[in-house]
CSV table of C-alpha atoms and ligand atoms in Angstrom, one decimal:
chain,number,residue,atom,x,y,z
A,9,UNK,CA,20.1,6.1,6.5
A,10,UNK,CA,20.8,4.6,3.6
A,11,UNK,CA,20.1,6.2,0.0
A,12,UNK,CA,18.5,4.4,-2.9
A,13,UNK,CA,21.3,2.7,-4.6
A,14,UNK,CA,19.1,1.5,-7.4
A,15,UNK,CA,16.3,1.9,-9.0
A,16,UNK,CA,13.5,-1.1,-8.7
A,17,UNK,CA,11.7,0.3,-11.9
A,18,UNK,CA,14.9,1.0,-15.0
A,19,UNK,CA,18.2,-0.4,-12.5
A,20,UNK,CA,20.0,3.1,-13.0
A,21,UNK,CA,21.5,4.5,-10.7
A,22,UNK,CA,21.0,8.9,-10.8
A,23,UNK,CA,18.5,10.2,-9.2
A,24,UNK,CA,17.2,14.8,-8.8
A,25,UNK,CA,15.4,15.2,-5.6
A,26,UNK,CA,11.9,16.3,-6.4
A,27,UNK,CA,11.3,17.6,-2.3
A,28,UNK,CA,14.0,18.0,0.9
A,29,UNK,CA,12.7,15.8,4.5
A,30,UNK,CA,10.9,17.6,6.4
A,31,UNK,CA,10.7,15.2,9.9
A,32,UNK,CA,13.7,15.7,11.1
A,33,UNK,CA,13.2,13.5,14.0
A,34,UNK,CA,14.7,10.6,15.0
A,35,UNK,CA,14.2,6.6,13.9
A,36,UNK,CA,13.0,6.5,17.4
A,37,UNK,CA,10.6,9.0,17.6
A,38,UNK,CA,9.5,8.2,13.5
A,39,UNK,CA,6.3,5.9,15.3
A,40,UNK,CA,4.3,8.9,16.5
A,41,UNK,CA,4.4,9.5,12.7
A,42,UNK,CA,3.3,6.1,11.2
A,43,UNK,CA,0.3,5.2,9.6
A,44,UNK,CA,-3.5,6.4,10.5
A,45,UNK,CA,-3.1,8.4,14.0
A,46,UNK,CA,0.3,10.1,12.8
A,47,UNK,CA,0.3,12.8,14.5
A,48,UNK,CA,1.8,15.3,11.7
A,49,UNK,CA,1.2,14.6,7.8
A,50,UNK,CA,5.4,14.5,7.1
A,51,UNK,CA,7.9,13.5,4.2
A,52,UNK,CA,11.3,11.8,3.6
A,53,UNK,CA,13.6,13.0,1.4
A,54,UNK,CA,11.7,12.2,-2.2
A,55,UNK,CA,13.7,12.1,-4.6
A,56,UNK,CA,12.7,11.0,-9.0
A,57,UNK,CA,15.3,8.2,-11.2
A,58,UNK,CA,17.1,10.9,-14.0
A,59,UNK,CA,15.9,8.3,-16.3
A,60,UNK,CA,12.7,6.9,-15.7
A,61,UNK,CA,10.6,9.1,-13.5
A,62,UNK,CA,9.9,7.1,-11.1
A,63,UNK,CA,9.8,8.2,-7.4
A,64,UNK,CA,11.1,7.4,-4.3
A,65,UNK,CA,12.2,8.3,-0.9
A,66,UNK,CA,16.2,8.2,-0.5
A,67,UNK,CA,17.3,7.8,2.0
A,68,UNK,CA,15.6,5.1,3.7
A,69,UNK,CA,15.8,3.3,7.1
A,70,UNK,CA,17.0,-0.1,7.5
A,71,UNK,CA,14.3,-2.7,6.7
A,72,UNK,CA,14.4,-4.2,10.4
A,73,UNK,CA,13.6,-0.5,11.3
A,74,UNK,CA,10.9,-0.3,9.5
A,75,UNK,CA,9.6,-3.1,11.1
A,76,UNK,CA,10.9,-1.8,14.3
A,77,UNK,CA,8.6,1.0,13.9
A,78,UNK,CA,5.6,-1.3,12.8
A,79,UNK,CA,6.1,-3.4,15.9
A,80,UNK,CA,5.6,0.1,17.6
A,81,UNK,CA,2.7,1.9,15.7
A,82,UNK,CA,1.1,-1.8,16.0
A,83,UNK,CA,0.8,-1.2,19.8
A,84,UNK,CA,-1.0,2.2,20.4
A,85,UNK,CA,-3.3,2.1,16.7
A,86,UNK,CA,-6.4,1.4,17.7
A,87,UNK,CA,-7.3,-1.3,15.3
A,88,UNK,CA,-8.9,-0.1,11.7
A,89,UNK,CA,-13.0,-0.1,12.1
A,90,UNK,CA,-14.8,-1.5,9.6
A,91,UNK,CA,-16.5,1.3,8.3
A,92,UNK,CA,-19.2,2.1,5.5
A,93,UNK,CA,-16.1,4.0,3.9
A,94,UNK,CA,-13.6,0.8,4.4
A,95,UNK,CA,-16.7,-2.0,3.4
A,96,UNK,CA,-17.6,0.3,0.1
A,97,UNK,CA,-13.5,0.3,-1.0
A,98,UNK,CA,-13.2,-3.0,-0.3
A,99,UNK,CA,-17.0,-3.2,-2.0
A,100,UNK,CA,-15.5,-1.8,-4.9
A,101,UNK,CA,-11.4,-3.6,-5.2
A,102,UNK,CA,-13.9,-6.9,-5.1
A,103,UNK,CA,-16.1,-5.8,-8.0
A,104,UNK,CA,-12.8,-5.4,-9.9
A,105,UNK,CA,-10.9,-8.2,-9.4
A,106,UNK,CA,-14.3,-10.0,-10.5
A,107,UNK,CA,-13.9,-8.6,-13.9
A,108,UNK,CA,-10.4,-10.8,-14.0
A,109,UNK,CA,-10.8,-13.8,-11.7
A,110,UNK,CA,-15.2,-15.3,-11.3
A,111,UNK,CA,-13.2,-18.6,-8.8
A,112,UNK,CA,-9.9,-20.0,-7.5
A,113,UNK,CA,-7.6,-19.7,-4.6
A,114,UNK,CA,-6.1,-16.7,-3.4
A,115,UNK,CA,-3.1,-14.1,-1.1
A,116,UNK,CA,-4.5,-11.3,0.6
A,117,UNK,CA,-1.0,-9.9,1.5
A,118,UNK,CA,-1.1,-7.6,4.4
A,119,UNK,CA,-4.9,-8.3,5.3
A,120,UNK,CA,-5.7,-7.1,8.2
A,121,UNK,CA,-7.9,-8.1,10.6
A,122,UNK,CA,-9.8,-10.2,7.4
A,123,UNK,CA,-12.1,-7.1,6.0
A,124,UNK,CA,-11.5,-8.0,2.4
A,125,UNK,CA,-11.4,-11.4,2.6
A,126,UNK,CA,-15.3,-11.2,3.6
A,127,UNK,CA,-16.0,-9.0,0.9
A,128,UNK,CA,-14.6,-12.7,-1.1
A,129,UNK,CA,-17.0,-15.4,-0.8
A,130,UNK,CA,-17.1,-17.1,-3.6
A,131,UNK,CA,-13.1,-17.3,-2.9
A,132,UNK,CA,-10.8,-19.3,-1.1
A,133,UNK,CA,-8.8,-17.0,0.2
A,134,UNK,CA,-5.9,-16.7,2.6
A,135,UNK,CA,-4.6,-13.8,4.3
A,136,UNK,CA,-1.0,-12.4,5.0
A,137,UNK,CA,-0.3,-9.8,8.0
A,138,UNK,CA,2.7,-8.8,9.4
A,139,UNK,CA,1.1,-6.5,12.1
A,140,UNK,CA,-0.3,-8.6,15.0
A,141,UNK,CA,-2.5,-7.6,17.1
A,142,UNK,CA,-5.2,-6.8,14.6
A,143,UNK,CA,-5.6,-10.3,12.8
A,144,UNK,CA,-7.7,-13.5,14.5
A,145,UNK,CA,-7.1,-17.0,13.3
A,146,UNK,CA,-10.6,-17.2,11.0
A,147,UNK,CA,-12.1,-14.8,9.5
A,148,UNK,CA,-16.7,-15.0,9.3
A,149,UNK,CA,-15.7,-16.7,5.7
A,150,UNK,CA,-13.3,-19.6,7.8
A,151,UNK,CA,-10.2,-17.8,5.3
A,152,UNK,CA,-6.9,-18.6,7.0
A,153,UNK,CA,-5.0,-15.2,8.7
A,154,UNK,CA,-1.3,-16.1,9.3
A,155,UNK,CA,0.2,-13.7,11.4
A,156,UNK,CA,3.8,-12.4,10.0
A,157,UNK,CA,6.0,-11.4,7.1
A,158,UNK,CA,6.1,-12.9,3.4
A,159,UNK,CA,9.8,-14.5,3.2
A,160,UNK,CA,9.7,-16.6,6.7
A,161,UNK,CA,6.0,-18.0,5.4
A,162,UNK,CA,7.2,-18.3,2.2
A,163,UNK,CA,10.6,-20.4,3.3
A,164,UNK,CA,7.6,-22.1,6.1
A,165,UNK,CA,6.1,-23.5,3.3
A,166,UNK,CA,3.2,-21.5,5.6
A,167,UNK,CA,2.9,-20.4,1.3
A,168,UNK,CA,3.0,-22.4,-1.1
A,169,UNK,CA,5.1,-22.2,-4.5
A,170,UNK,CA,1.8,-21.9,-7.5
A,171,UNK,CA,-0.7,-21.9,-5.5
A,172,UNK,CA,-2.7,-19.8,-5.5
A,173,UNK,CA,-4.9,-18.3,-8.7
A,174,UNK,CA,-4.1,-14.6,-7.6
A,175,UNK,CA,-3.0,-11.8,-5.4
A,176,UNK,CA,-4.2,-9.2,-3.6
A,177,UNK,CA,-2.6,-6.0,-1.8
A,178,UNK,CA,-4.3,-2.9,-1.1
A,179,UNK,CA,-2.3,-0.4,-0.5
A,180,UNK,CA,0.9,-2.3,1.0
A,181,UNK,CA,3.4,-1.2,-1.6
A,182,UNK,CA,4.5,1.4,-1.4
A,183,UNK,CA,5.7,0.1,2.5
A,184,UNK,CA,7.6,-2.1,1.2
A,185,UNK,CA,11.5,-1.7,2.4
A,186,UNK,CA,12.4,-5.0,-0.1
A,187,UNK,CA,9.8,-4.1,-2.7
A,188,UNK,CA,11.6,-6.1,-5.5
A,189,UNK,CA,12.5,-8.9,-3.0
A,190,UNK,CA,8.9,-9.1,-2.3
A,191,UNK,CA,7.2,-8.9,-5.7
A,192,UNK,CA,9.4,-11.8,-6.4
A,193,UNK,CA,8.8,-13.5,-4.1
A,194,UNK,CA,4.9,-13.0,-5.1
A,195,UNK,CA,5.3,-14.1,-8.2
A,196,UNK,CA,6.8,-17.4,-6.9
A,197,UNK,CA,2.8,-18.5,-5.3
A,198,UNK,CA,1.4,-17.8,-8.2
A,199,UNK,CA,0.2,-20.5,-10.2
A,200,UNK,CA,1.1,-19.5,-14.0
A,201,UNK,CA,-1.2,-17.0,-15.4
A,202,UNK,CA,-1.7,-15.9,-12.6
A,203,UNK,CA,-2.8,-12.4,-11.7
A,204,UNK,CA,-2.0,-10.2,-8.8
A,205,UNK,CA,-3.9,-7.1,-8.5
A,206,UNK,CA,-2.4,-4.0,-6.5
A,207,UNK,CA,-3.8,-0.5,-5.4
A,208,UNK,CA,-1.1,2.4,-4.9
A,209,UNK,CA,-0.9,6.4,-4.8
A,210,UNK,CA,-0.5,7.6,-7.7
A,211,UNK,CA,1.9,10.0,-8.2
A,212,UNK,CA,0.4,11.1,-11.4
A,213,UNK,CA,-2.9,12.0,-10.7
A,214,UNK,CA,-4.8,15.3,-10.4
A,215,UNK,CA,-4.3,15.0,-6.7
A,216,UNK,CA,-1.0,14.6,-6.4
A,217,UNK,CA,-0.6,17.3,-9.2
A,218,UNK,CA,-2.6,19.7,-7.8
A,219,UNK,CA,-1.3,19.6,-3.8
A,220,UNK,CA,3.1,19.7,-4.6
A,221,UNK,CA,4.7,18.7,-1.3
A,222,UNK,CA,1.5,18.7,0.3
A,223,UNK,CA,-0.3,15.3,-1.3
A,224,UNK,CA,-2.1,13.2,1.5
A,225,UNK,CA,0.8,10.4,0.0
A,226,UNK,CA,3.9,11.6,0.9
A,227,UNK,CA,4.5,10.3,3.9
A,228,UNK,CA,7.5,8.8,5.5
A,229,UNK,CA,5.9,5.8,5.6
A,230,UNK,CA,5.6,6.0,1.9
A,231,UNK,CA,8.5,4.4,0.3
A,232,UNK,CA,7.7,3.8,-3.3
A,233,UNK,CA,5.0,6.7,-5.5
A,234,UNK,CA,4.3,5.2,-8.7
A,235,UNK,CA,3.0,6.2,-11.7
A,236,UNK,CA,0.8,4.6,-14.5
A,237,UNK,CA,4.1,4.1,-16.4
A,238,UNK,CA,6.2,3.7,-13.4
A,239,UNK,CA,4.0,1.0,-12.1
A,240,UNK,CA,3.9,-0.6,-15.5
A,241,UNK,CA,7.8,-0.7,-16.2
A,242,UNK,CA,7.4,-2.7,-12.7
A,243,UNK,CA,5.9,-5.1,-13.0
A,244,UNK,CA,6.3,-5.7,-16.4
A,245,UNK,CA,10.6,-5.9,-14.8
A,246,UNK,CA,9.4,-8.4,-12.3
A,247,UNK,CA,7.8,-10.4,-15.4
A,248,UNK,CA,4.3,-10.1,-15.2
A,249,UNK,CA,1.9,-7.7,-18.6
A,250,UNK,CA,-0.2,-4.9,-17.6
A,251,UNK,CA,-3.7,-5.6,-18.0
A,252,UNK,CA,-4.9,-3.0,-16.5
A,253,UNK,CA,-3.9,0.6,-14.2
A,254,UNK,CA,-7.0,2.8,-13.6
A,255,UNK,CA,-7.6,5.9,-10.8
A,256,UNK,CA,-10.0,4.3,-8.7
A,257,UNK,CA,-11.6,6.2,-6.3
A,258,UNK,CA,-11.3,6.5,-3.1
A,259,UNK,CA,-14.2,6.0,0.1
A,260,UNK,CA,-13.3,7.8,3.0
A,261,UNK,CA,-15.8,9.1,5.5
A,262,UNK,CA,-16.0,12.8,6.5
A,263,UNK,CA,-14.0,11.8,10.2
A,264,UNK,CA,-11.0,10.5,8.1
A,265,UNK,CA,-11.0,13.5,5.7
A,266,UNK,CA,-11.5,15.4,8.4
A,267,UNK,CA,-8.8,14.4,10.3
A,268,UNK,CA,-6.1,13.6,7.5
A,269,UNK,CA,-6.4,18.2,6.2
A,270,UNK,CA,-5.6,18.3,10.0
A,271,UNK,CA,-2.2,16.3,9.7
A,272,UNK,CA,-1.6,18.0,6.7
A,273,UNK,CA,-2.6,21.5,7.0
A,274,UNK,CA,-2.6,22.0,11.1
A,275,UNK,CA,-6.5,23.4,10.1
A,276,UNK,CA,-9.1,21.3,13.0
A,277,UNK,CA,-12.7,20.9,10.6
A,278,UNK,CA,-15.1,20.7,13.3
A,279,UNK,CA,-17.3,18.0,12.1
A,280,UNK,CA,-21.0,17.6,12.8
A,281,UNK,CA,-22.2,13.8,14.0
A,282,UNK,CA,-24.6,13.7,11.7
A,283,UNK,CA,-22.4,13.6,8.8
A,284,UNK,CA,-19.5,12.4,10.5
A,285,UNK,CA,-19.9,8.5,9.0
A,286,UNK,CA,-21.0,10.4,5.0
A,287,UNK,CA,-18.8,8.2,3.6
A,288,UNK,CA,-18.0,10.3,-0.4
A,289,UNK,CA,-15.6,8.5,-3.2
A,290,UNK,CA,-12.5,11.0,-3.9
A,291,UNK,CA,-10.0,11.4,-6.2
A,292,UNK,CA,-7.1,10.6,-3.7
A,293,UNK,CA,-5.0,9.9,-6.4
A,294,UNK,CA,-5.3,6.2,-5.8
A,295,UNK,CA,-4.9,4.1,-8.9
A,296,UNK,CA,-6.1,-0.1,-9.0
A,297,UNK,CA,-3.7,-2.2,-11.1
A,298,UNK,CA,-3.7,-5.9,-12.4
A,299,UNK,CA,-0.7,-8.1,-14.0
A,300,UNK,CA,-0.4,-10.5,-15.0
A,301,UNK,CA,2.0,-13.8,-15.3
A,302,UNK,CA,4.0,-13.7,-17.6
A,303,UNK,CA,3.7,-17.4,-19.6
B,5,ZN,ZN1,14.6,4.5,-12.6
């Protein structure tokens, strides 16, 4: 494991510990604690930048080790269900994007099986998904889905420079070990004045403050914990102007909620079948950001 040497938000080198790691296993055992079907919610050592207060996981595994972990999780994780809750979430995000863009070509970075692309029929969508097995060639709207990693896809010319009007990336940035490099690559794919829309956990949210170390977004696979201030500062440093950063109510169904409670608190809540698919907009501490490439 390696300590983060430089703050991706302000470039400074001093970090203070917020919470010690509560994961004692090896990297080989870590896949069981990654993503939706994790055995238990655990996190690495959580630290804060002494200058800009950006919160991050440090030390982190090597990028190649994260790649390997995601490959292992993809082998056993059930395919993401197209539940009512997930549809409600994508509908809401599509509405937010629609406030800035009416037509054009976009990339959904971390597109899964293309579910969000299906919510954007008025646009020409391209998806990129690193986990093979969840993605298919094209989806209902004939959007193209590329299975692979960002850098090789850019290098091979599968994704062309300055070819997208906007990029969406939902709950992805916090997973990227090479965050600054990857956002730089995404920036190179945007046309002048193009937008990047993202959703990420908000470490300054009420949910995060109320839950402390037990906030459900402190997780082994989450490497970066933005606040509205540090998210804006990060994108400004990357050559973007902040257009909006807003809280996002996270539609979740009762079954998912009960599973998260069990992973965090070890409490098994019985979920009556009649309400298992009920969808609630939860203040889980997630935010939506809209950033525009500076000309
Ligand atoms: Zn900093």
